Coordinates of C-alpha atoms (C1' of nucleotides) in Angstrom, one line a residue:
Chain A
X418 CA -34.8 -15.1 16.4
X419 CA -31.5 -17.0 17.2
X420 CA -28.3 -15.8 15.6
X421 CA -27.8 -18.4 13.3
X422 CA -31.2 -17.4 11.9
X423 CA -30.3 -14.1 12.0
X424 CA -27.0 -14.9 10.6
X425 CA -28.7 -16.7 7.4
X426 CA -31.3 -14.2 7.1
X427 CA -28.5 -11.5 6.3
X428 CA -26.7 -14.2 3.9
X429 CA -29.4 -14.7 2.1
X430 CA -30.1 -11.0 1.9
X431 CA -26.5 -10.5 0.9
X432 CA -26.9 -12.8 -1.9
X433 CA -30.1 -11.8 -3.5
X434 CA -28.4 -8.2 -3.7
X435 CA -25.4 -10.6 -5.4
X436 CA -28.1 -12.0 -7.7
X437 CA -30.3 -8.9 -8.7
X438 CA -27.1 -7.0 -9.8
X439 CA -26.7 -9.6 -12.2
X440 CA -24.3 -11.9 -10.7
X441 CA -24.9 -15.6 -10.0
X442 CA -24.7 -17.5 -7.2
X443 CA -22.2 -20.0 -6.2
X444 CA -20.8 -22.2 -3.8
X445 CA -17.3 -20.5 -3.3
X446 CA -19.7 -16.8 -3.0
X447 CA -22.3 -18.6 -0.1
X448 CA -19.4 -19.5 1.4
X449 CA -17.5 -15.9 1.0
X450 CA -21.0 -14.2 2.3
X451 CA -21.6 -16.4 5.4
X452 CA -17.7 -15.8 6.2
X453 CA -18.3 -12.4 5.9
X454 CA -21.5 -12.3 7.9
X455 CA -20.2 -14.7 10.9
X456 CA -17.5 -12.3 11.2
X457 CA -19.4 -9.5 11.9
X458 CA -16.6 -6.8 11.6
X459 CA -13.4 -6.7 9.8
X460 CA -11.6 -9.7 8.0
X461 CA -8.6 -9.6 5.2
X462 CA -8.8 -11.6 2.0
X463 CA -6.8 -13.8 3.3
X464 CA -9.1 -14.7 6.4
X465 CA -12.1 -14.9 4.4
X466 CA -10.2 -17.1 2.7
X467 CA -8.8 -19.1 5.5
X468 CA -12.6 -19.3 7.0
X469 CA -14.2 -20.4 3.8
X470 CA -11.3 -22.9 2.8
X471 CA -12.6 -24.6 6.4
X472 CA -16.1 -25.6 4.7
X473 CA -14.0 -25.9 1.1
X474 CA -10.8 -26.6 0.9
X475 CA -11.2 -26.4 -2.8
X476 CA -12.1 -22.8 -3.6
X477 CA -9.0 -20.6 -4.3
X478 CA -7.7 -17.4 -3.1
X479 CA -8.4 -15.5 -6.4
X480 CA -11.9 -16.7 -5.9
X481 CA -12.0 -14.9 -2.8
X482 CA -10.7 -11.5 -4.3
X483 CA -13.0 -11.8 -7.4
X484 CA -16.0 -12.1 -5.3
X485 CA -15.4 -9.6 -2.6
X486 CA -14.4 -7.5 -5.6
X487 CA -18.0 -8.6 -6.9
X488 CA -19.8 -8.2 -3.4
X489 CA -18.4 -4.8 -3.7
X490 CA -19.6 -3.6 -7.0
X491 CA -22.5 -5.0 -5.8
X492 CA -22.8 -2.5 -2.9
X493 CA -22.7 -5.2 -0.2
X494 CA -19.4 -4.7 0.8
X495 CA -16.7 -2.1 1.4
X496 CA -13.0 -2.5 2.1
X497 CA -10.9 0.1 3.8
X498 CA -6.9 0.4 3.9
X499 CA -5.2 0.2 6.9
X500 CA -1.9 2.2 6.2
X501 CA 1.2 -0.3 4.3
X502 CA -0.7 -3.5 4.0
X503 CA -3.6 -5.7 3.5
X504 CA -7.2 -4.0 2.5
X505 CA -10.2 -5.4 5.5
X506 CA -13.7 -6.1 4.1
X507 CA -16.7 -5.5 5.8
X508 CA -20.4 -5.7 5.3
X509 CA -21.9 -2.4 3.9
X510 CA -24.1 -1.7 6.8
X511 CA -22.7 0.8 9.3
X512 CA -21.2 3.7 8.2
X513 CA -18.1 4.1 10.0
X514 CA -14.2 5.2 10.3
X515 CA -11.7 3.1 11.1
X516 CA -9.1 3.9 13.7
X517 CA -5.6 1.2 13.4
X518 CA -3.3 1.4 15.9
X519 CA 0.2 0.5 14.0
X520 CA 1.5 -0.9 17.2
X521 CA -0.9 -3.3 17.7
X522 CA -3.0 -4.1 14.9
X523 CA -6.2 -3.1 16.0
X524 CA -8.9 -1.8 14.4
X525 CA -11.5 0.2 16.0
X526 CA -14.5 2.2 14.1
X527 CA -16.0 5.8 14.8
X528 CA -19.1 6.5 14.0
X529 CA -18.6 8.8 10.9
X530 CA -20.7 12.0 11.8
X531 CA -18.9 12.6 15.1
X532 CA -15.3 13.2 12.9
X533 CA -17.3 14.7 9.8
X534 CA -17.5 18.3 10.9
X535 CA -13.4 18.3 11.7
X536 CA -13.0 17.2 8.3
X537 CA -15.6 19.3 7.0
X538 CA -13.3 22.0 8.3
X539 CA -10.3 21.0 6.5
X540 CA -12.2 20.7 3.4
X541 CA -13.2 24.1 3.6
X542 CA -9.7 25.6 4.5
X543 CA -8.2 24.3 1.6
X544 CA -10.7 23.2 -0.9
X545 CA -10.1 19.4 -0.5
X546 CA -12.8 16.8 0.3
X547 CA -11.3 13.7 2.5
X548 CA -12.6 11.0 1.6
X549 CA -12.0 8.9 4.9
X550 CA -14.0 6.1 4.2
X551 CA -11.6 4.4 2.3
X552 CA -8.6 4.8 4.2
X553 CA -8.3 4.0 8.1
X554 CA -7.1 7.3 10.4
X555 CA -3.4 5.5 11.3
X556 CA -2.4 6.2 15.2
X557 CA -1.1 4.7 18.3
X558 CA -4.6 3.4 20.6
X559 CA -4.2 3.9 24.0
X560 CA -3.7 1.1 25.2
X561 CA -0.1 1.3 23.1
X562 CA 0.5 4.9 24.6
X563 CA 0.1 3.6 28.2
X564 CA 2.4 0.9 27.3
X565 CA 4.9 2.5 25.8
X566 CA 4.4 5.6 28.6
X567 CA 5.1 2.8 31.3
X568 CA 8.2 1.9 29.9
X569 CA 10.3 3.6 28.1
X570 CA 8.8 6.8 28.4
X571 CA 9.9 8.1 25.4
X572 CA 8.8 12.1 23.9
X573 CA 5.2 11.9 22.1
X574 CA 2.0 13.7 22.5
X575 CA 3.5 17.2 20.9
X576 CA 6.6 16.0 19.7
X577 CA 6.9 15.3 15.7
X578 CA 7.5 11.7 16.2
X579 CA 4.9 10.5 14.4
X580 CA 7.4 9.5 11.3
X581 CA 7.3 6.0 11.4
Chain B
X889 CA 23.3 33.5 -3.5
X890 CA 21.9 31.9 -6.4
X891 CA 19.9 28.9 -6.5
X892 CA 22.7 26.8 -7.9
X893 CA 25.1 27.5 -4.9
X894 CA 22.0 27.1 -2.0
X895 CA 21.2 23.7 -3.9
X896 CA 24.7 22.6 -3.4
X897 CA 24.8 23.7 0.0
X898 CA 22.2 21.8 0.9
X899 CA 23.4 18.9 -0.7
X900 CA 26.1 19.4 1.7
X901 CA 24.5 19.5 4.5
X902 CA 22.2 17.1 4.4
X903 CA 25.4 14.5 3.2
X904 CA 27.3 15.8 6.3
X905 CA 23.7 14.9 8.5
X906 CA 24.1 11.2 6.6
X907 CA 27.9 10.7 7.3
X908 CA 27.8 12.1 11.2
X909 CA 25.3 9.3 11.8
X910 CA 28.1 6.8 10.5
X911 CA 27.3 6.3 6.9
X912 CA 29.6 6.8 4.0
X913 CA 28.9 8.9 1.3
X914 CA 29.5 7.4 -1.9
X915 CA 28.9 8.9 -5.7
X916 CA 25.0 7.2 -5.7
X917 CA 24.1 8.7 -2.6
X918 CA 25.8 11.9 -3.9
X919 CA 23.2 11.9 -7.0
X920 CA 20.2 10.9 -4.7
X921 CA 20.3 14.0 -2.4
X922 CA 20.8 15.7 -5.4
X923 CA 17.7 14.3 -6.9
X924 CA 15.9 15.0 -3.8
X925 CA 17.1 18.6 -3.0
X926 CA 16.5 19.6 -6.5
X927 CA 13.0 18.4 -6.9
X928 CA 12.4 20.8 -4.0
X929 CA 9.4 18.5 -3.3
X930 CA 7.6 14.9 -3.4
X931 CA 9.5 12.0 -5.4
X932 CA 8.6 8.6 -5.3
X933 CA 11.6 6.2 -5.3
X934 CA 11.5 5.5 -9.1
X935 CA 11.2 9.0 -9.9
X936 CA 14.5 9.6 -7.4
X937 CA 16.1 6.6 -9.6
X938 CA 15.3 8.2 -12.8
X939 CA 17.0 11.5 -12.2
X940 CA 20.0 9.8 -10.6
X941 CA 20.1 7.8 -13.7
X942 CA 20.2 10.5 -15.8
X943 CA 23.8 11.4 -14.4
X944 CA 24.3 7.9 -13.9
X945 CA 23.0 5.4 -15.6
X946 CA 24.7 2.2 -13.4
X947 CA 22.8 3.4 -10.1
X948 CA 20.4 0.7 -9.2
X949 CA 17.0 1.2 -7.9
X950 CA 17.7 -0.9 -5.1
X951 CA 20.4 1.1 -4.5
X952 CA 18.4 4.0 -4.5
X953 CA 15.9 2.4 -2.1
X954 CA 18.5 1.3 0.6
X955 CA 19.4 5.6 0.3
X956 CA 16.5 6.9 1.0
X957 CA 16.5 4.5 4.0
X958 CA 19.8 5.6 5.2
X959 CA 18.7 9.1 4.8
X960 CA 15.5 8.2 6.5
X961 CA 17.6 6.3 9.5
X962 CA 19.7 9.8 10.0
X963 CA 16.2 11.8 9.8
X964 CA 17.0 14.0 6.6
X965 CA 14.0 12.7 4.6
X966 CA 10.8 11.3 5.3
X967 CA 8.1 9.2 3.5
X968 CA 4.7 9.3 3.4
X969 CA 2.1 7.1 1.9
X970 CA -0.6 8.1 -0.4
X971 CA -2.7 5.3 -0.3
X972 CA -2.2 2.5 -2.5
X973 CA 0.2 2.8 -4.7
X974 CA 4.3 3.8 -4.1
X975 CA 5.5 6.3 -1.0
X976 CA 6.9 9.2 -1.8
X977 CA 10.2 10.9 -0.3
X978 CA 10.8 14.5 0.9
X979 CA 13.5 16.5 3.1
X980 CA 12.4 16.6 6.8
X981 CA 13.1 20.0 6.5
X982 CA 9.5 21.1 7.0
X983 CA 6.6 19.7 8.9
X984 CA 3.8 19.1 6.9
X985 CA 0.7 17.0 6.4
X986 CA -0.7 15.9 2.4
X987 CA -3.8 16.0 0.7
X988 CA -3.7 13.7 -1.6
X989 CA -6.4 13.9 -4.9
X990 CA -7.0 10.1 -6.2
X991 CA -9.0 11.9 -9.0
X992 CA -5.8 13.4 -10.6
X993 CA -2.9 12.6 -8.4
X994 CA -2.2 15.9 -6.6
X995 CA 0.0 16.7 -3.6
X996 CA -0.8 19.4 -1.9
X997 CA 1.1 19.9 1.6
X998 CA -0.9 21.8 4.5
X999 CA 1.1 22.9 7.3
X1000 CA 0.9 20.3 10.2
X1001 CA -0.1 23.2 13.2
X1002 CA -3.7 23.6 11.2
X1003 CA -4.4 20.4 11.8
X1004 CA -3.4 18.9 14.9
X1005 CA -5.9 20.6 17.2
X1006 CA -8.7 18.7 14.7
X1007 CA -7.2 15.1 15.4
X1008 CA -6.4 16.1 18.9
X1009 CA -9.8 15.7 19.9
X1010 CA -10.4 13.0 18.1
X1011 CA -8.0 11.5 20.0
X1012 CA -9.6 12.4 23.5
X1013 CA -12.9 11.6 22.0
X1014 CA -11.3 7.9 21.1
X1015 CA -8.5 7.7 23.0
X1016 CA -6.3 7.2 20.0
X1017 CA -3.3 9.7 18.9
X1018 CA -3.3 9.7 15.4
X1019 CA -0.5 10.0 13.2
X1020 CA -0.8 12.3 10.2
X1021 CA 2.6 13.0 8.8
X1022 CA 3.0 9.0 7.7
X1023 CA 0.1 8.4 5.4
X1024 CA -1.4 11.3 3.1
X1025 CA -5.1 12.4 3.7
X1026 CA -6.8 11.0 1.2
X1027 CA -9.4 12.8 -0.8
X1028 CA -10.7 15.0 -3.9
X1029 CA -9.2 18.4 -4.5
X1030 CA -11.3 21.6 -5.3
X1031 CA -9.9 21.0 -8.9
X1032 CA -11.8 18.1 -9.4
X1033 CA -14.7 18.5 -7.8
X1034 CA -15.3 21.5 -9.8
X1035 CA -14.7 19.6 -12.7
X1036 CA -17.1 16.4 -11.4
X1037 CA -19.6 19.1 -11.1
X1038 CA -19.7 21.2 -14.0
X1039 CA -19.6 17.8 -16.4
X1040 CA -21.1 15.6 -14.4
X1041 CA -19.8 12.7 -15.4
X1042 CA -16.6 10.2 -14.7
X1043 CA -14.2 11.1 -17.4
X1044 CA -11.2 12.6 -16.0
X1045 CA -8.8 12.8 -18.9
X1046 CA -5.8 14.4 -16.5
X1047 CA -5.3 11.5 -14.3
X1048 CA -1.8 10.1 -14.0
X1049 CA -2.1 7.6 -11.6
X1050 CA -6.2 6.4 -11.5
X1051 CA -6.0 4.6 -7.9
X1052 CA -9.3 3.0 -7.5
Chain C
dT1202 C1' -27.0 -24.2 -23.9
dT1203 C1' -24.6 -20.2 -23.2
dT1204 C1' -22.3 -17.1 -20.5
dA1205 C1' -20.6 -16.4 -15.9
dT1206 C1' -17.5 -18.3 -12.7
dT1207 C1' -13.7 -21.2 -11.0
dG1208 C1' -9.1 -23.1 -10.2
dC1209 C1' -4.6 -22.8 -11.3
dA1210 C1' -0.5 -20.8 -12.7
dA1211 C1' 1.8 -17.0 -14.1
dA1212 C1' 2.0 -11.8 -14.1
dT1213 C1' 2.1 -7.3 -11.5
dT1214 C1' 3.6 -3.6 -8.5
dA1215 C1' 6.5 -1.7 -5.0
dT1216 C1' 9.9 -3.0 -2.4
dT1217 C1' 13.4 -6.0 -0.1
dT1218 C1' 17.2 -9.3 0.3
dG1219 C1' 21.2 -12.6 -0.4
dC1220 C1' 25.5 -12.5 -2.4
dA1221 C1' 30.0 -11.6 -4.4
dC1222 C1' 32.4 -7.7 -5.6
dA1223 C1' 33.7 -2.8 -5.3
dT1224 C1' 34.7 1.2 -2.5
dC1225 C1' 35.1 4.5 1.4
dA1226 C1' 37.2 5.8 5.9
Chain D
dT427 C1' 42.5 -3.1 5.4
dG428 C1' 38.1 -4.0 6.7
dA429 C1' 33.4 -2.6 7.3
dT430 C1' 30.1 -0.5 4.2
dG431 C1' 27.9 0.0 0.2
dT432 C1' 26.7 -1.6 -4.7
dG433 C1' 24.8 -4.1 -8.7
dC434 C1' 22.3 -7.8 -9.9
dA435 C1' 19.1 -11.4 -9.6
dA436 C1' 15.8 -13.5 -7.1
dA437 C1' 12.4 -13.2 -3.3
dT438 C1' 8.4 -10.9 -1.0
dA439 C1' 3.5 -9.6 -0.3
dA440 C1' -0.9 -8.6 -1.9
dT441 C1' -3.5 -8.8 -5.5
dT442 C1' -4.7 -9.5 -10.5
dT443 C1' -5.2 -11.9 -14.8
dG444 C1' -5.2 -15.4 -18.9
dC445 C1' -7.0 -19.5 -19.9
dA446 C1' -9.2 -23.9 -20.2
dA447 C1' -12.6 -26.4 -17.5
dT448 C1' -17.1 -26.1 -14.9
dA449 C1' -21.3 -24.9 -13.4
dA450 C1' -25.5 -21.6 -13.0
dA451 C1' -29.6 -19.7 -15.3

DNA sequence: TTTATTGCAAATTATTTGCACATCA
DNA sequence: TGATGTGCAAATAATTTGCAATAAA
């Protein structure tokens, strides 16, 4: 199987879940999916847009939101918070966290049981369930330590600088 | 010393903290560290404004925004995000980390030494250093669960702010 | 045909900014 | 006095919504 077949398969399999929870299916939402599933990871509103609006110029940002809002009452799709600004969508499949480095935009996921027990533990210490799913963990990646290590070398690690 | 005369000592303080790191103090920013000090806890900005306003009514909220980021600047208060919605402001007085309950709104603060060993391995594990004290853990509180138990169902009539 | 969906424009929410005037050091 | 700070209105950014026109089932 080639990935474009691939790639269709899982549109079309995105779309009959679309259909069987009672939605129809359109031009502007093929378009949304197949976005969505060439993307293979993360994308804002704005980029699904920005893809789909390269097959059809036509179809309007609202569009966008009302169908990834759609996709995700649907169960197809998630979106996750990265701190201040924009939501990212991605495709349902993988469950995963979402690590965003503020300095450089990055997003990087976690598979979710490897950080579940830490939380658990928080949880259980203070009668609170995190919910991380929805909301990335905000940091520095390495890559921006080392950088900012290399130059400046300015107090982190230990030091309550992590007021942003 | 009564609470009246540690209130107004603090006010003191923390206005001295804003003017040694060259601002002026003026009667708005007066009224906001009052706001802030007296509340003792988390405000968002409107909630600052509408105390202020109650002692003054011609204080603009964008006057009370560009405050709380002088007072931010000269590191007397800090904000934190709770998701979605607005930030709320607190004295940097103490260092601690927020549970935040999207089912009824809740702020609870955990003290930031509990926590840090958890994400410090998550940041070996990733190589990522994440940064707690700027966005709230987001999650359900004990209250609520209880409550999503025992009724099993959605309606949560106590909700002030319903943050999908 | 009938109801869901779309495009567009206008509204929202939380916050920021340009500007002319007022005020603190 | 002269830089800072203020009130106000208008600008953002991301997303949502009302509505008349269109298209799917």
């Amino acid at each position: 199987m080639t990935s474009q077949e691939s790639e269709a398969s899982r549109v079309g399999q995105v779309l009959a879940q679309l259909s069987s929870s009672g939605h129809r299916i359109t031009n502007p939402r093929r378009h949304i999916v197949t976005a969505l599933v060439q993307a293979g990871g993360h994308l804002t509103a704005e980029e699904v847009a920005t893809a789909v609006q390269r097959r059809d110029p036509s179809v309007h940002l609202a569009t966008v939101y009302r169908t990834l809002d759609a996709l995700e009452r649907a169960g197809v799709i998630i979106h996750i918070h990265l701190g201040h600004g924009r939501a990212i969508y991605h495709l349902a499949d993988s469950s995963h966290y979402h690590l965003y480095c503020q300095q450089c935009g990055s997003v990087r996921e976690i598979p979710q049981s490897e950080v579940d027990d830490l939380f658990a533990l928080i949880g259980r210490a203070y009668d609170f369930e995190p919910s991380l799913g929805h909301f990335a963990i905000i940091g520095t990646c390495g890559r921006c330590i080392d950088r900012r290590g290399s130059k400046g070398n300015r107090s982190r690690g230990t030091s309550p600088e992590s007021i942003a």
